[in-house]
XYZ file of C-alpha atoms in Angstrom:
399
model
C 0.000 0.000 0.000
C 1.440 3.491 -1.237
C 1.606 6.376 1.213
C -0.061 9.585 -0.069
C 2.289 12.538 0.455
C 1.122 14.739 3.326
C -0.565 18.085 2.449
C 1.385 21.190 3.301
C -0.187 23.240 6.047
C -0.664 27.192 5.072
C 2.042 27.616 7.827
C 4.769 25.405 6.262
C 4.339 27.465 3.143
C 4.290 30.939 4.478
C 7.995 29.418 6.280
C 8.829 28.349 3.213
C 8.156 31.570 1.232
C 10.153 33.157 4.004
C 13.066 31.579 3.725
C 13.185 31.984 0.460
C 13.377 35.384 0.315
C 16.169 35.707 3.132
C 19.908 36.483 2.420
C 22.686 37.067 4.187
C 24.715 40.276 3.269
C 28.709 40.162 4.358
C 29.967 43.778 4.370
C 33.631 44.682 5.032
C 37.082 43.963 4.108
C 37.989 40.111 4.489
C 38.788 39.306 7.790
C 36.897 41.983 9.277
C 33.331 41.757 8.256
C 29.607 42.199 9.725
C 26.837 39.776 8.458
C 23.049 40.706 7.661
C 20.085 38.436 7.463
C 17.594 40.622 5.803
C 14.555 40.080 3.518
C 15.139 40.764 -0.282
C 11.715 42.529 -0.818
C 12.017 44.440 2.139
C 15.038 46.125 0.854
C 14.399 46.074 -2.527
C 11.105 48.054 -2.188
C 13.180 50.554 -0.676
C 16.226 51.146 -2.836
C 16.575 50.655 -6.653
C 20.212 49.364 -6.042
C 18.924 46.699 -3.905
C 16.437 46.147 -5.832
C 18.740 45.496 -8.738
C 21.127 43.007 -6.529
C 18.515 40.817 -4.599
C 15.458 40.344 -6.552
C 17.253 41.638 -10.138
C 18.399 39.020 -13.130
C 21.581 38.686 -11.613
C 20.837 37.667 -7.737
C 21.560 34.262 -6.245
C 19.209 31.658 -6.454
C 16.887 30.958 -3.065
C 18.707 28.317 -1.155
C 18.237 26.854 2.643
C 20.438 27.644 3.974
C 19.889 31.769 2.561
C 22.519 32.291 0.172
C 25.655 34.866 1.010
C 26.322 37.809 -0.479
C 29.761 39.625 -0.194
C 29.872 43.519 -0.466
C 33.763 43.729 -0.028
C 33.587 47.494 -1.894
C 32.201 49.056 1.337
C 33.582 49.166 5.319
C 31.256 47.706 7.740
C 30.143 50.389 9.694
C 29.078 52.656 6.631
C 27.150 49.683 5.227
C 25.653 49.450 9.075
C 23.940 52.838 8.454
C 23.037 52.354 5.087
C 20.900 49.728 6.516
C 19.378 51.495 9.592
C 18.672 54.208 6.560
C 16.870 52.004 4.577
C 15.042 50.067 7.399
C 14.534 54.027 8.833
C 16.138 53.440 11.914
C 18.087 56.483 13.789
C 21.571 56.859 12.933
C 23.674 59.180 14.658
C 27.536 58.930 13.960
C 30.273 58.433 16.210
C 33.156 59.133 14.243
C 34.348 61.071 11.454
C 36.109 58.089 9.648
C 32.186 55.983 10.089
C 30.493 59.340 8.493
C 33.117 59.756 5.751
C 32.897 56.209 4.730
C 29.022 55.940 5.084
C 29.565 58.933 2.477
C 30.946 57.163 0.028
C 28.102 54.388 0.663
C 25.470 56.711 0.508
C 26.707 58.077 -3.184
C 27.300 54.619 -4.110
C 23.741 53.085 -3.471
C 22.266 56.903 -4.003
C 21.079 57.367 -0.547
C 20.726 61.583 -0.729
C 19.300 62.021 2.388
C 21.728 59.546 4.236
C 24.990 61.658 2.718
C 22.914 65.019 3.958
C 23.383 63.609 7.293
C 26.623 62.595 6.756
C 28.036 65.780 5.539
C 26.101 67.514 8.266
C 28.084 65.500 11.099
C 31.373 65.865 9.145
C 30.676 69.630 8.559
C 30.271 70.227 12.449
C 33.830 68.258 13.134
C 35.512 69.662 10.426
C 38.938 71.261 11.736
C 42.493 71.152 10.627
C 43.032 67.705 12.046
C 40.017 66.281 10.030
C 40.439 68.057 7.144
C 42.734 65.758 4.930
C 40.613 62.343 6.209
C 37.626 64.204 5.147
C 39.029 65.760 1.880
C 40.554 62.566 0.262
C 38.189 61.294 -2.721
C 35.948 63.762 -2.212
C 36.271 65.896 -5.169
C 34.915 62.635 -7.152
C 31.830 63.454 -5.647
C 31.449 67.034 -6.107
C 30.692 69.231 -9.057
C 33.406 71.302 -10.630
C 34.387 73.827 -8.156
C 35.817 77.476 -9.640
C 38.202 79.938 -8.385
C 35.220 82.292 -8.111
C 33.280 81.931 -4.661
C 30.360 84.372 -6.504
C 29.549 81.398 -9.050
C 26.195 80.419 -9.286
C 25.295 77.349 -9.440
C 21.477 75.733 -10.269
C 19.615 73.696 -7.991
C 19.193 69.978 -8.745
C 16.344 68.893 -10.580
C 13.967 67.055 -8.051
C 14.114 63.870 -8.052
C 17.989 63.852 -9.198
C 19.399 61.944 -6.405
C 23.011 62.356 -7.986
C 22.359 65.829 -8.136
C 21.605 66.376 -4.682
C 24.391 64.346 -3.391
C 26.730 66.039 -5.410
C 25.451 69.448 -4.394
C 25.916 68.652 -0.499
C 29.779 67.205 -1.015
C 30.494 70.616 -3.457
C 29.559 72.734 -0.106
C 31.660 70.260 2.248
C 34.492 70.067 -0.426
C 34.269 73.973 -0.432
C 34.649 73.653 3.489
C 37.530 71.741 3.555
C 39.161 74.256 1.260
C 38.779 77.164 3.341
C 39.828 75.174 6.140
C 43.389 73.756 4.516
C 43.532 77.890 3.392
C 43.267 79.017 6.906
C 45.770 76.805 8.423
C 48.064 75.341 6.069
C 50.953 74.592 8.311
C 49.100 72.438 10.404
C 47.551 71.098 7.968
C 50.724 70.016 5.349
C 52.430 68.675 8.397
C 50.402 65.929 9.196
C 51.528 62.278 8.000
C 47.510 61.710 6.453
C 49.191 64.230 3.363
C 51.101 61.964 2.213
C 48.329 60.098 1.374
C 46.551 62.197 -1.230
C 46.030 61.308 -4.757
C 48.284 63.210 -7.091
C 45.956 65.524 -8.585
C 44.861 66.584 -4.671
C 48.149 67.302 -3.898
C 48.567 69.361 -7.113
C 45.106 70.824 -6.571
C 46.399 72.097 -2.519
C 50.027 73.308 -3.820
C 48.643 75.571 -6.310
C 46.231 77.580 -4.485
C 47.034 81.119 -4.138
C 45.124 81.296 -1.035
C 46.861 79.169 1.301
C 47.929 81.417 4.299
C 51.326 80.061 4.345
C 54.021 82.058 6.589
C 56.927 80.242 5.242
C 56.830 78.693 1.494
C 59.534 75.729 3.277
C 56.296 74.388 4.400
C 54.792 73.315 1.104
C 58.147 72.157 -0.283
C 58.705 69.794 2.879
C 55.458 68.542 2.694
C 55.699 67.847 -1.296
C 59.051 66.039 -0.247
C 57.719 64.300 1.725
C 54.337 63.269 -0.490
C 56.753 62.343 -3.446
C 59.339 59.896 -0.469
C 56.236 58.251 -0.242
C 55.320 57.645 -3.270
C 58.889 56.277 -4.057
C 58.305 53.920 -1.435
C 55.047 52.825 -2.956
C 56.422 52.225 -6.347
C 59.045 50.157 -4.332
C 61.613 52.789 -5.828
C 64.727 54.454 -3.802
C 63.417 57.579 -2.031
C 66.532 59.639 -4.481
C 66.433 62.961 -5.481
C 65.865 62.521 -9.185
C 63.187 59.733 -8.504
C 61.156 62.426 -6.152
C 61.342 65.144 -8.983
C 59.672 62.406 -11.688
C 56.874 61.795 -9.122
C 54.913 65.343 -9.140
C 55.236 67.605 -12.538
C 57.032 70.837 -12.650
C 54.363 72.570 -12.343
C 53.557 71.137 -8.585
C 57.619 71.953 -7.483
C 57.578 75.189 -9.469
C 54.253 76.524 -7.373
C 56.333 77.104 -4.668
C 57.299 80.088 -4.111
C 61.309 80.000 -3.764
C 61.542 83.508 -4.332
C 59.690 84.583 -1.594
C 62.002 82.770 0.782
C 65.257 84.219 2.389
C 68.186 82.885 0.523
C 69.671 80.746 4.053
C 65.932 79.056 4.099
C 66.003 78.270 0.168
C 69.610 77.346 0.300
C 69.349 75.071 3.398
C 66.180 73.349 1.911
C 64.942 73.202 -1.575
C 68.434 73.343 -2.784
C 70.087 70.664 -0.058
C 67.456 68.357 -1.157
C 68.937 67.977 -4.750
C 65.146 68.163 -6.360
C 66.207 71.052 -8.154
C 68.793 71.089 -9.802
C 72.462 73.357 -9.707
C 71.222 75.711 -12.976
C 67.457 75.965 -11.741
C 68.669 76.782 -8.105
C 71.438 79.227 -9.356
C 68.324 81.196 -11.109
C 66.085 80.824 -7.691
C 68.914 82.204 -5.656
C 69.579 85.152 -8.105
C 65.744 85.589 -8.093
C 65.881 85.706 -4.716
C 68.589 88.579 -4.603
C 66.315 90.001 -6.801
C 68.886 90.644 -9.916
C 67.359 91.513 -12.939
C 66.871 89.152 -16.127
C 70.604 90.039 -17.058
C 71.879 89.423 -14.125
C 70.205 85.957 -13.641
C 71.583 84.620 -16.617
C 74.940 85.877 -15.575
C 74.661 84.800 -11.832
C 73.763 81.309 -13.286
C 76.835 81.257 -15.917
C 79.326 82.461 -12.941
C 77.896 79.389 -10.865
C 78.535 76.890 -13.598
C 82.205 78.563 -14.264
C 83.052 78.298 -10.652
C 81.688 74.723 -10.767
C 84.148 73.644 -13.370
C 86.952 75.750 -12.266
C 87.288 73.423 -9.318
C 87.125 70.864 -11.212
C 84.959 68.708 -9.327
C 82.845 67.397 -12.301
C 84.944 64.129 -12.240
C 85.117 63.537 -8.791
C 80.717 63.949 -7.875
C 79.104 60.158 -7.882
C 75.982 62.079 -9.598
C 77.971 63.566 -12.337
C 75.691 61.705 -14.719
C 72.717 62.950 -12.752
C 74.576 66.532 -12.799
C 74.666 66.101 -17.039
C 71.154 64.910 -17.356
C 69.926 67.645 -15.709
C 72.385 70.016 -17.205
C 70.914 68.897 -21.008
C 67.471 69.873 -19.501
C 67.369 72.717 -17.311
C 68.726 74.829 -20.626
C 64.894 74.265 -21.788
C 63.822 74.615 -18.272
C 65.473 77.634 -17.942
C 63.676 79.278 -21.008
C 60.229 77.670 -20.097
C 58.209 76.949 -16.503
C 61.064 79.105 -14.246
C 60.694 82.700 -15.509
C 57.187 81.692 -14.482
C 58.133 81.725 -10.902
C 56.307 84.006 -8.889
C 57.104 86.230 -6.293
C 53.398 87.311 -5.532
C 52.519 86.752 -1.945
C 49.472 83.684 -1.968
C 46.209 85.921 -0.738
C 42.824 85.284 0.659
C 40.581 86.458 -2.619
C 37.858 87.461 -0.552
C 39.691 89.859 1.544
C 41.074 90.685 -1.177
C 37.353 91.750 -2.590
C 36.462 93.029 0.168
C 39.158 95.674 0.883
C 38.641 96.515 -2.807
C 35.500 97.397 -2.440
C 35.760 99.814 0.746
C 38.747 101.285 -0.574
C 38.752 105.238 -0.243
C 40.331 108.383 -0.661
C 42.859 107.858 2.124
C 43.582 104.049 1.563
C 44.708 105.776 -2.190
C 47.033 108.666 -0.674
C 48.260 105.421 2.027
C 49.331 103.432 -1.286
C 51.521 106.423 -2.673
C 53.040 106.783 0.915
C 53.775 103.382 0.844
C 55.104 103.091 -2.682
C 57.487 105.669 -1.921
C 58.693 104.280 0.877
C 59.282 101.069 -0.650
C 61.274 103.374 -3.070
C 63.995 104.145 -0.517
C 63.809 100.522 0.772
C 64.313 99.383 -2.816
C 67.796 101.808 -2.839
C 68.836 100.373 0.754
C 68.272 96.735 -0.191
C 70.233 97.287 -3.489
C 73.151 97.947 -1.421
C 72.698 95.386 1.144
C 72.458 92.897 -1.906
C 75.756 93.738 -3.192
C 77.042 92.511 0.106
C 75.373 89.296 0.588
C 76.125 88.393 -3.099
C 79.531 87.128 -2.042
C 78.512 85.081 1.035
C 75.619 83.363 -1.462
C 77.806 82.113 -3.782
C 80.046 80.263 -1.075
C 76.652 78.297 0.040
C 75.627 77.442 -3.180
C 79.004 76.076 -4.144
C 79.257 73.999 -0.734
C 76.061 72.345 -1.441
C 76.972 71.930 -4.695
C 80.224 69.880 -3.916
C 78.860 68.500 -0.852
């Protein structure tokens, strides 16, 4: 006698069904990962991306036990508040490294609303210590941000949930700007520099409006940024392997010239980045010589340099030759581009334009003649220090 199969109960199925439409979601790097049992359709009704990954043509097949997917793209904790987001749970952040990387979630899975709160939690810890952690990547996010702080810029369409995101990271990117403008030295000085992308670090060494007291700062820190990324390359640290890791334009926007000749001599040019013909014109930029006189300052360097005959004797001769072939083009191109304009804050700038009067005009002639007679005296106290120049560029030179 056969048995008859036994009907399923309305129960059974309904645990059946709900299995089914479990998964298990393991976010995080390998090794360090939080798991998620959560219910496809409950997610899916409330994001498109989930939507896409759970229920979608490409998600895993319903399995007992529920099958495991692996989100390795995104740290733990950010995906934690993408989900208490999506479930609306509260989230309030406890870090600025959590909010930063739930940022990068939220423009991922485009979650506006999550990266408003995020930006509004990084915005309120946002200081010179923060800055850098905050600033890394984040231009990806933003829209293109101009010199001008007058732009206007149009609203996102509704419903653009790019749009909005990108709107809220333009006005933190803009933040961290002001911030890194304000207080550069603290800023440049921390070892989280070193870990900007390129085109940051070109993008911070350019600015005209950092409020640097000393342009040894930048240089140090770019030294240090390009040591790095020797070491990341798996590349000797040298000096001609740190000048091929940023373009000339990132080591010519500091501003040598507007350094005293013992801080330029004693850094930029001890370093061996630059090399003896481009530091020879620095220096006589420096002294402030006149077009003539730079070429000549630079010839009377290279004289004295052979005179002593110490060409055959340097271990970097070939270096020396290299960059001799070179710096004749260099010479002639990016270095009379070398300015000695102090960097400014543009909008105090504006502003004292605009409540500029009668007696700020008669203060500027007082002050240009003035600068007149200090132009004579520092002529004269040039011609002095001339001599005493030379002798340090020639003993870093041979040294």
């Amino acid at each position: 006698m056969s048995q008859v199969p036994l009907i399923a109960t309305e129960e059974e199925n309904t645990m059946e069904s709900s299995i089914c439409n479990m998964v298990i979601l393991e976010a995080g790097l390998p090794g360090d990962t939080w798991r998620y049992c959560v219910e496809r359709e409950q997610l899916a009704e409330r994001s498109e991306w989930f939507r896409a990954m759970l229920i979608g043509p490409l998600a895993p097949a319903p399995s007992d036990p529920p099958p495991v997917l692996k989100l390795q793209h995104i740290e733990k904790r950010a995906f934690d508040y993408l989900l208490r987001y999506v479930l609306d749970e509260p989230i309030n952040f406890q870090s600025v490294t959590t909010a930063r990387a739930t940022l990068d979630a939220a423009h991922q899975y485009l979650c506006p609303e999550l990266a408003r709160l995020a930006v509004e939690h990084l915005e309120r810890n946002l200081n010179s210590n923060t800055v850098l952690e905050i600033y890394q990547g984040l231009s990806l996010y933003a829209n293109y941000v101009t010199s001008s702080f007058n732009s206007p810029t149009a609203p996102p369409a509704p419903g653009d949930d790019a749009g909005e995101i990108a709107a809220v990271c333009t006005r933190l990117l803009l933040a961290c700007l002001d911030v890194i403008d304000s207080e550069p030295e603290a800023v440049f000085s921390q070892e989280y520099f070193e870990e900007l992308s390129c085109a940051e670090v070109e993008e911070l060494a350019c600015r005209d409006t950092l409020r640097l007291t000393k342009e040894s700062i930048l240089f140090h820190a770019l030294d240090r940024w390009a040591a790095s990324k020797c070491k990341r390359n798996g590349i000797e640290p040298s000096a001609s392997n740190k000048r091929s890791a940023l373009s000339d334009n990132v080591w010519y926007s500091v501003r040598y010239s507007l350094m005293t000749d013992r801080e330029f001599i004693e850094g930029p040019m001890a370093s061996g980045i630059l090399s003896s013909e481009e530091s020879a014109y620095i220096v006589a930029r420096i002294l402030g010589h006149t077009e003539t006189q730079e070429g000549e300052e630079c010839d009377m360097t290279i004289r004295k340099y052979r005179i002593n005959n110490k060409l055959e004797d340097m271990k970097f001769s070939g270096r020396y030759n290299r960059r001799k072939r070179t710096v004749g083009s260099s010479v002639n191109g990016p270095l009379p581009r070398l300015t000695n304009n102090p960097r400014i804050d543009v909008r105090m700038y504006e502003d004292q334009n605009c409540r500029i009067s009668k007696s700020g005009k008669k203060e500027c002639q007082d002050n240009r003649k003035n600068r007149r007679k200090e132009c004579v005296n520092q002529g004269q106290r040039t011609c002095a220090r001339i001599g005493n120049c030379l002798v340090r560029v020639l003993a870093c030179i041979f040294d």
